[in-house]
Short mmCIF file of C-alpha atoms and ligand atoms in Angstrom, two decimals:
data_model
loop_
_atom_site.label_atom_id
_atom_site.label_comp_id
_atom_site.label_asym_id
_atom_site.label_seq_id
_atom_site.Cartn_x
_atom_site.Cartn_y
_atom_site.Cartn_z
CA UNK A 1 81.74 116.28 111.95
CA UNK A 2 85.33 116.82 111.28
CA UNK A 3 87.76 114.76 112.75
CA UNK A 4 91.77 114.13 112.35
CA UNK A 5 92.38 110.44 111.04
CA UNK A 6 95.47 110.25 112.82
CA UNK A 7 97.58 107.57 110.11
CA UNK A 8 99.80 107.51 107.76
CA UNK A 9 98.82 104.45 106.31
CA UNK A 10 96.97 104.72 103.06
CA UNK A 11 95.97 100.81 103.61
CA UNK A 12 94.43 101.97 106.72
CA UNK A 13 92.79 105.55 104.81
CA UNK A 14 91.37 103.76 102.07
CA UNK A 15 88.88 101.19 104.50
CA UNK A 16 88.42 104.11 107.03
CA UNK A 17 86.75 106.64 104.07
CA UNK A 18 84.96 103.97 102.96
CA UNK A 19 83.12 102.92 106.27
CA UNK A 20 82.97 106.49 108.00
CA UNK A 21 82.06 108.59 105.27
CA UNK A 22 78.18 107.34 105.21
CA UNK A 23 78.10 107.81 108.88
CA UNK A 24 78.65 111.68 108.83
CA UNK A 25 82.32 111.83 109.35
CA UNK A 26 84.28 114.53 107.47
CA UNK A 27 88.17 112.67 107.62
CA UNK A 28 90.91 114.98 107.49
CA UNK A 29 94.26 113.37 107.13
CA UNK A 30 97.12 114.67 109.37
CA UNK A 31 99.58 114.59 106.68
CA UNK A 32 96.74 117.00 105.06
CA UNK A 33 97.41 119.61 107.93
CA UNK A 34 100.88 119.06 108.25
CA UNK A 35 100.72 116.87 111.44
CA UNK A 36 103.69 113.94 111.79
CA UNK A 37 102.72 111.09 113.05
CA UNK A 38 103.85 109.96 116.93
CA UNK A 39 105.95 108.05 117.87
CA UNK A 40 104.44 104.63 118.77
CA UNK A 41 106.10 103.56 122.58
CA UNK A 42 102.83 101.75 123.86
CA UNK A 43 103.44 98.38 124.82
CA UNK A 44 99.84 97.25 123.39
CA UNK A 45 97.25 98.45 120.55
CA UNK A 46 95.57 100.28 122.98
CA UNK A 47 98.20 102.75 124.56
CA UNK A 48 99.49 103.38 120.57
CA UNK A 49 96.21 103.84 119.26
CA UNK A 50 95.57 106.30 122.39
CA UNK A 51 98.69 108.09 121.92
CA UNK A 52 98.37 108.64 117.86
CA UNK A 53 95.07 110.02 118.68
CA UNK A 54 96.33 112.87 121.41
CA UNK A 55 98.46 113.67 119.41
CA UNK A 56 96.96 114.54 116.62
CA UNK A 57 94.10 116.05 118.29
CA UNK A 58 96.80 117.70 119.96
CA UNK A 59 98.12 119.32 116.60
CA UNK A 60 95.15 119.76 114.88
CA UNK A 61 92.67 120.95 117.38
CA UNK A 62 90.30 119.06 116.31
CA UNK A 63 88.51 115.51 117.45
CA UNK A 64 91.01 112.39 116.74
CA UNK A 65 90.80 109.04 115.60
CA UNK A 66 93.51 106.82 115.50
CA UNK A 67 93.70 103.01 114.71
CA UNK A 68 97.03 100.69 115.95
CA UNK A 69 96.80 97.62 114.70
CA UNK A 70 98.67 94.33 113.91
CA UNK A 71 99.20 90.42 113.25
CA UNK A 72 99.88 88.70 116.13
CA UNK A 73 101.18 84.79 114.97
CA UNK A 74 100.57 82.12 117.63
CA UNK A 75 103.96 80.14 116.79
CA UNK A 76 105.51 83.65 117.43
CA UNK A 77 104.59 83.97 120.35
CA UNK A 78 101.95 86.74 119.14
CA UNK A 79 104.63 88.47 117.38
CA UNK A 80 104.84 90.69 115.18
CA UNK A 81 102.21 92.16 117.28
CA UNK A 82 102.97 95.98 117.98
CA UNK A 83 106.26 95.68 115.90
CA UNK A 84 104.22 94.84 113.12
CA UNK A 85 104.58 98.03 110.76
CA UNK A 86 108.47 97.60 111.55
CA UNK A 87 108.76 93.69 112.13
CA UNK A 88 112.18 94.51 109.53
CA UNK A 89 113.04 97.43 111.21
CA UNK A 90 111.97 100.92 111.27
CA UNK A 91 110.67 102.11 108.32
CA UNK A 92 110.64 98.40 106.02
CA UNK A 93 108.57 98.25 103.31
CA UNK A 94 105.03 95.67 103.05
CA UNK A 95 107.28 92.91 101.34
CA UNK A 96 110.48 93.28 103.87
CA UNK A 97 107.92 93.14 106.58
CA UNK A 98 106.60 89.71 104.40
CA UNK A 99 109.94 88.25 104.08
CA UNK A 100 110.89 88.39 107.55
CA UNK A 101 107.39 86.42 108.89
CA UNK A 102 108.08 84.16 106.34
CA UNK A 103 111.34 83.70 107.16
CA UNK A 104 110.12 83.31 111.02
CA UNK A 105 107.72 80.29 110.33
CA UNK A 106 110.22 78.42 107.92
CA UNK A 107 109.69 74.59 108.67
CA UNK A 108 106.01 75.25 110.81
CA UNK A 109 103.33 73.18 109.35
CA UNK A 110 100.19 74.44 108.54
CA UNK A 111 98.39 73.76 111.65
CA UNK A 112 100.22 75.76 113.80
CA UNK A 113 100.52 78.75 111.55
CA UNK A 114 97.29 80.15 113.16
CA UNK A 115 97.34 83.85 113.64
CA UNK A 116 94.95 86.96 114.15
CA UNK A 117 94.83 90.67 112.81
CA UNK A 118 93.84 92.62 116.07
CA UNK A 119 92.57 96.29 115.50
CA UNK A 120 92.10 98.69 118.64
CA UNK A 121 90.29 102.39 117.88
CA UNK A 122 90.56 105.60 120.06
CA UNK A 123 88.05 108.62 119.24
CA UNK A 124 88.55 111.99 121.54
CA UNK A 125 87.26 114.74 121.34
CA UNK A 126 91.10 116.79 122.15
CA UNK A 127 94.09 115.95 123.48
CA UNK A 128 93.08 116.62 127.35
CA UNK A 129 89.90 113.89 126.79
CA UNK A 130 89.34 111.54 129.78
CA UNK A 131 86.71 109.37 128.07
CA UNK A 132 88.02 108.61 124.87
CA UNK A 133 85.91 106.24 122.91
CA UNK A 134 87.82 102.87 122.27
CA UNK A 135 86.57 100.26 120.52
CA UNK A 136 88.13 96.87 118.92
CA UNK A 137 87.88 94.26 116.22
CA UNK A 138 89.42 90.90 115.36
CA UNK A 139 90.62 88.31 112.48
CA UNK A 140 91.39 84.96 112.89
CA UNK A 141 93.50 83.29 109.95
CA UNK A 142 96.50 81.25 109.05
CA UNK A 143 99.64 82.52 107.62
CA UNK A 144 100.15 80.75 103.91
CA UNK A 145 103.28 80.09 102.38
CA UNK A 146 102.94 81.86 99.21
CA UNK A 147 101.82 85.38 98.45
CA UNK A 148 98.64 85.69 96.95
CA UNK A 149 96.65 88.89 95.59
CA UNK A 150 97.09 92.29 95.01
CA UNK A 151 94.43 93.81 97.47
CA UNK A 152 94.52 95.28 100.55
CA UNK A 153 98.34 96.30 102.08
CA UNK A 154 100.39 94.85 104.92
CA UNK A 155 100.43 91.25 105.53
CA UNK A 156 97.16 90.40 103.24
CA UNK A 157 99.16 88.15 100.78
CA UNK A 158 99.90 85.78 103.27
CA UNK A 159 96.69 85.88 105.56
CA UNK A 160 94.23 83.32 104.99
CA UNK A 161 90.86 84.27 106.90
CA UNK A 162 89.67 80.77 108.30
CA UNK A 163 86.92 79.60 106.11
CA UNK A 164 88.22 80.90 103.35
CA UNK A 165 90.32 79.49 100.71
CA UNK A 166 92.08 82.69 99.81
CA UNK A 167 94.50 85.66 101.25
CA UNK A 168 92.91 88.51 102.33
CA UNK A 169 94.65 90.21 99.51
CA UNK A 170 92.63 88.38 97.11
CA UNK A 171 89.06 89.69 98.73
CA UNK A 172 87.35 93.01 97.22
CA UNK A 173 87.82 95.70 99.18
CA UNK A 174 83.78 95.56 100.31
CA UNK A 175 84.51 92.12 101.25
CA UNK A 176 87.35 92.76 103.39
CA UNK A 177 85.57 95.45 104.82
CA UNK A 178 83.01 93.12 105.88
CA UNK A 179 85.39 90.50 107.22
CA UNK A 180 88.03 92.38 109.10
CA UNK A 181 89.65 93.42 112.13
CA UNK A 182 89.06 97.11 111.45
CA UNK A 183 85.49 96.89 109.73
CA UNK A 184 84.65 95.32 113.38
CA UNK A 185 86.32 97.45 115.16
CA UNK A 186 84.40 100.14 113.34
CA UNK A 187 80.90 98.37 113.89
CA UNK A 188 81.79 98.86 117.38
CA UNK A 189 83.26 102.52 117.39
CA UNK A 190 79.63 103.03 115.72
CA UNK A 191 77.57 100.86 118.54
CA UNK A 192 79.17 102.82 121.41
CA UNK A 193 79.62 106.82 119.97
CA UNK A 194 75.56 107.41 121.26
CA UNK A 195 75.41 111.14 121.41
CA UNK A 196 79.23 111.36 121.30
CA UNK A 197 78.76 113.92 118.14
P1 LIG B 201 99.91 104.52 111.36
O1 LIG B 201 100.60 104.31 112.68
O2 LIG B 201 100.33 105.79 110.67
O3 LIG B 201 98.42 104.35 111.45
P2 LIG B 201 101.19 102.02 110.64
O4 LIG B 201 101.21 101.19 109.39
O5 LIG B 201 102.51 102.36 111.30
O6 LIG B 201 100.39 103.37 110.33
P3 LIG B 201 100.43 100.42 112.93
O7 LIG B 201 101.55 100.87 113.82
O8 LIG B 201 99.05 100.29 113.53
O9 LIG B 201 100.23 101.36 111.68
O10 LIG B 201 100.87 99.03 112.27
C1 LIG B 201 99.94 98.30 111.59
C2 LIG B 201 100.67 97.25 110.78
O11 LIG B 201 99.99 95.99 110.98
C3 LIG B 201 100.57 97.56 109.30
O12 LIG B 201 101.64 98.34 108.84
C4 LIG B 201 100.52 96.17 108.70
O13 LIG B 201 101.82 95.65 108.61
C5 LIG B 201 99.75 95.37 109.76
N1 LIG B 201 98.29 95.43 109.48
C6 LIG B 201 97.34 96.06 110.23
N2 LIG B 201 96.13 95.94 109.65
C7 LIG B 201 96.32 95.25 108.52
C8 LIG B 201 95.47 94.83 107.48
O14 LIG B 201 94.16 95.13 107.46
N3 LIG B 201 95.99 94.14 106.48
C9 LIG B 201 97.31 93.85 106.46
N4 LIG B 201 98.20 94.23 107.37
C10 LIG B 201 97.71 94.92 108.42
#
């Protein structure tokens, strides 16, 4: 089936063709069909992942999926949370983003740098759908003190899955895959589509 992968994140492309593709779905990207993205107002992963996905199913005319995701940092108070893709502002880079959580968590000792990557899905079928599909996934870490790895995008340097003695930047993408907030959330998009096709 052909749906809309409503993101402009090629972090976020790069896992989603990897776990959709053996289950049938044909991903088109929005930028591929012209399609901005919207503008994210929700006040929590779900309203943002809803609204990316009207919108592009909106534009496209086609079935959407759309993922909002983010790091939410206990000594933050759960920030960056929403604000994570613009934690330095609106449009700041991976590593501005970085500095800035870094910066944050200056003199907080390793115990209470606990943290969690929280993905929420929405799947409809158009923009007028009033049962969209949502589904979500979570990550529970620590935020290190020192970048480490060249893998996955975002925050991954500094996010160190519990039980592991590494950044999620240092895992292969397979392995992240298998660990993370969106491979979950996937799992569970998959466990509740049914006969949604
Ligand atoms: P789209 O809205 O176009 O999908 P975005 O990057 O703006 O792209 P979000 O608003 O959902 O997406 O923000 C997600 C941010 O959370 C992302 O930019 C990273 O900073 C962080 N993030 C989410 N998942 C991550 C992951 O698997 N690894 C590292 N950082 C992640």
């Amino acid at each position: 089936m052909r749906v809309v992968l409503a993101t402009a994140n090629s972090g976020k492309q790069r896992e989603f063709a990897t776990l959709l593709a053996p289950r049938g779905f044909e991903l088109v990207l929005q930028s591929a069909l012209g399609i901005a993205g919207a503008e994210e107002t929700g006040r929590s992963f779900e309203d943002n992942a809803l609204l990316k996905a009207h919108h592009a199913a909106a534009a496209a005319g086609l079935p959407a999926l759309a993922d909002d995701s983010g790091l939410e940092v206990d000594a933050l108070a759960g920030r960056p949370g929403v604000w994570s893709a613009r934690y330095a502002g609106v449009g700041a880079t991976d590593e501005q983003n970085n500095s800035r959580l870094i910066a944050d968590l200056t003199g907080v000792p390793d115990e209470r740098r606990t943290a969690r990557y929280r993905c929420v899905l929405a799947l409809v079928r158009g923009p007028a759908d009033k049962q969209p599909i949502l589904a979500q996934g979570s990550w529970e870490g620590r935020i290190g003190h020192q970048p480490a790895g060249s893998g996955g995008f975002g925050y991954d340097p500094y996010f160190i899955p519990t039980g592991l003695n590494c950044t999620a930047a240092e895992l292969s993408a397979a392995r992240k895959n298998a660990l993370s907030h969106r491979g979950a959330a996937l799992r569970d998009l998959i466990a509740r589509l049914g006969n949604w096709a």
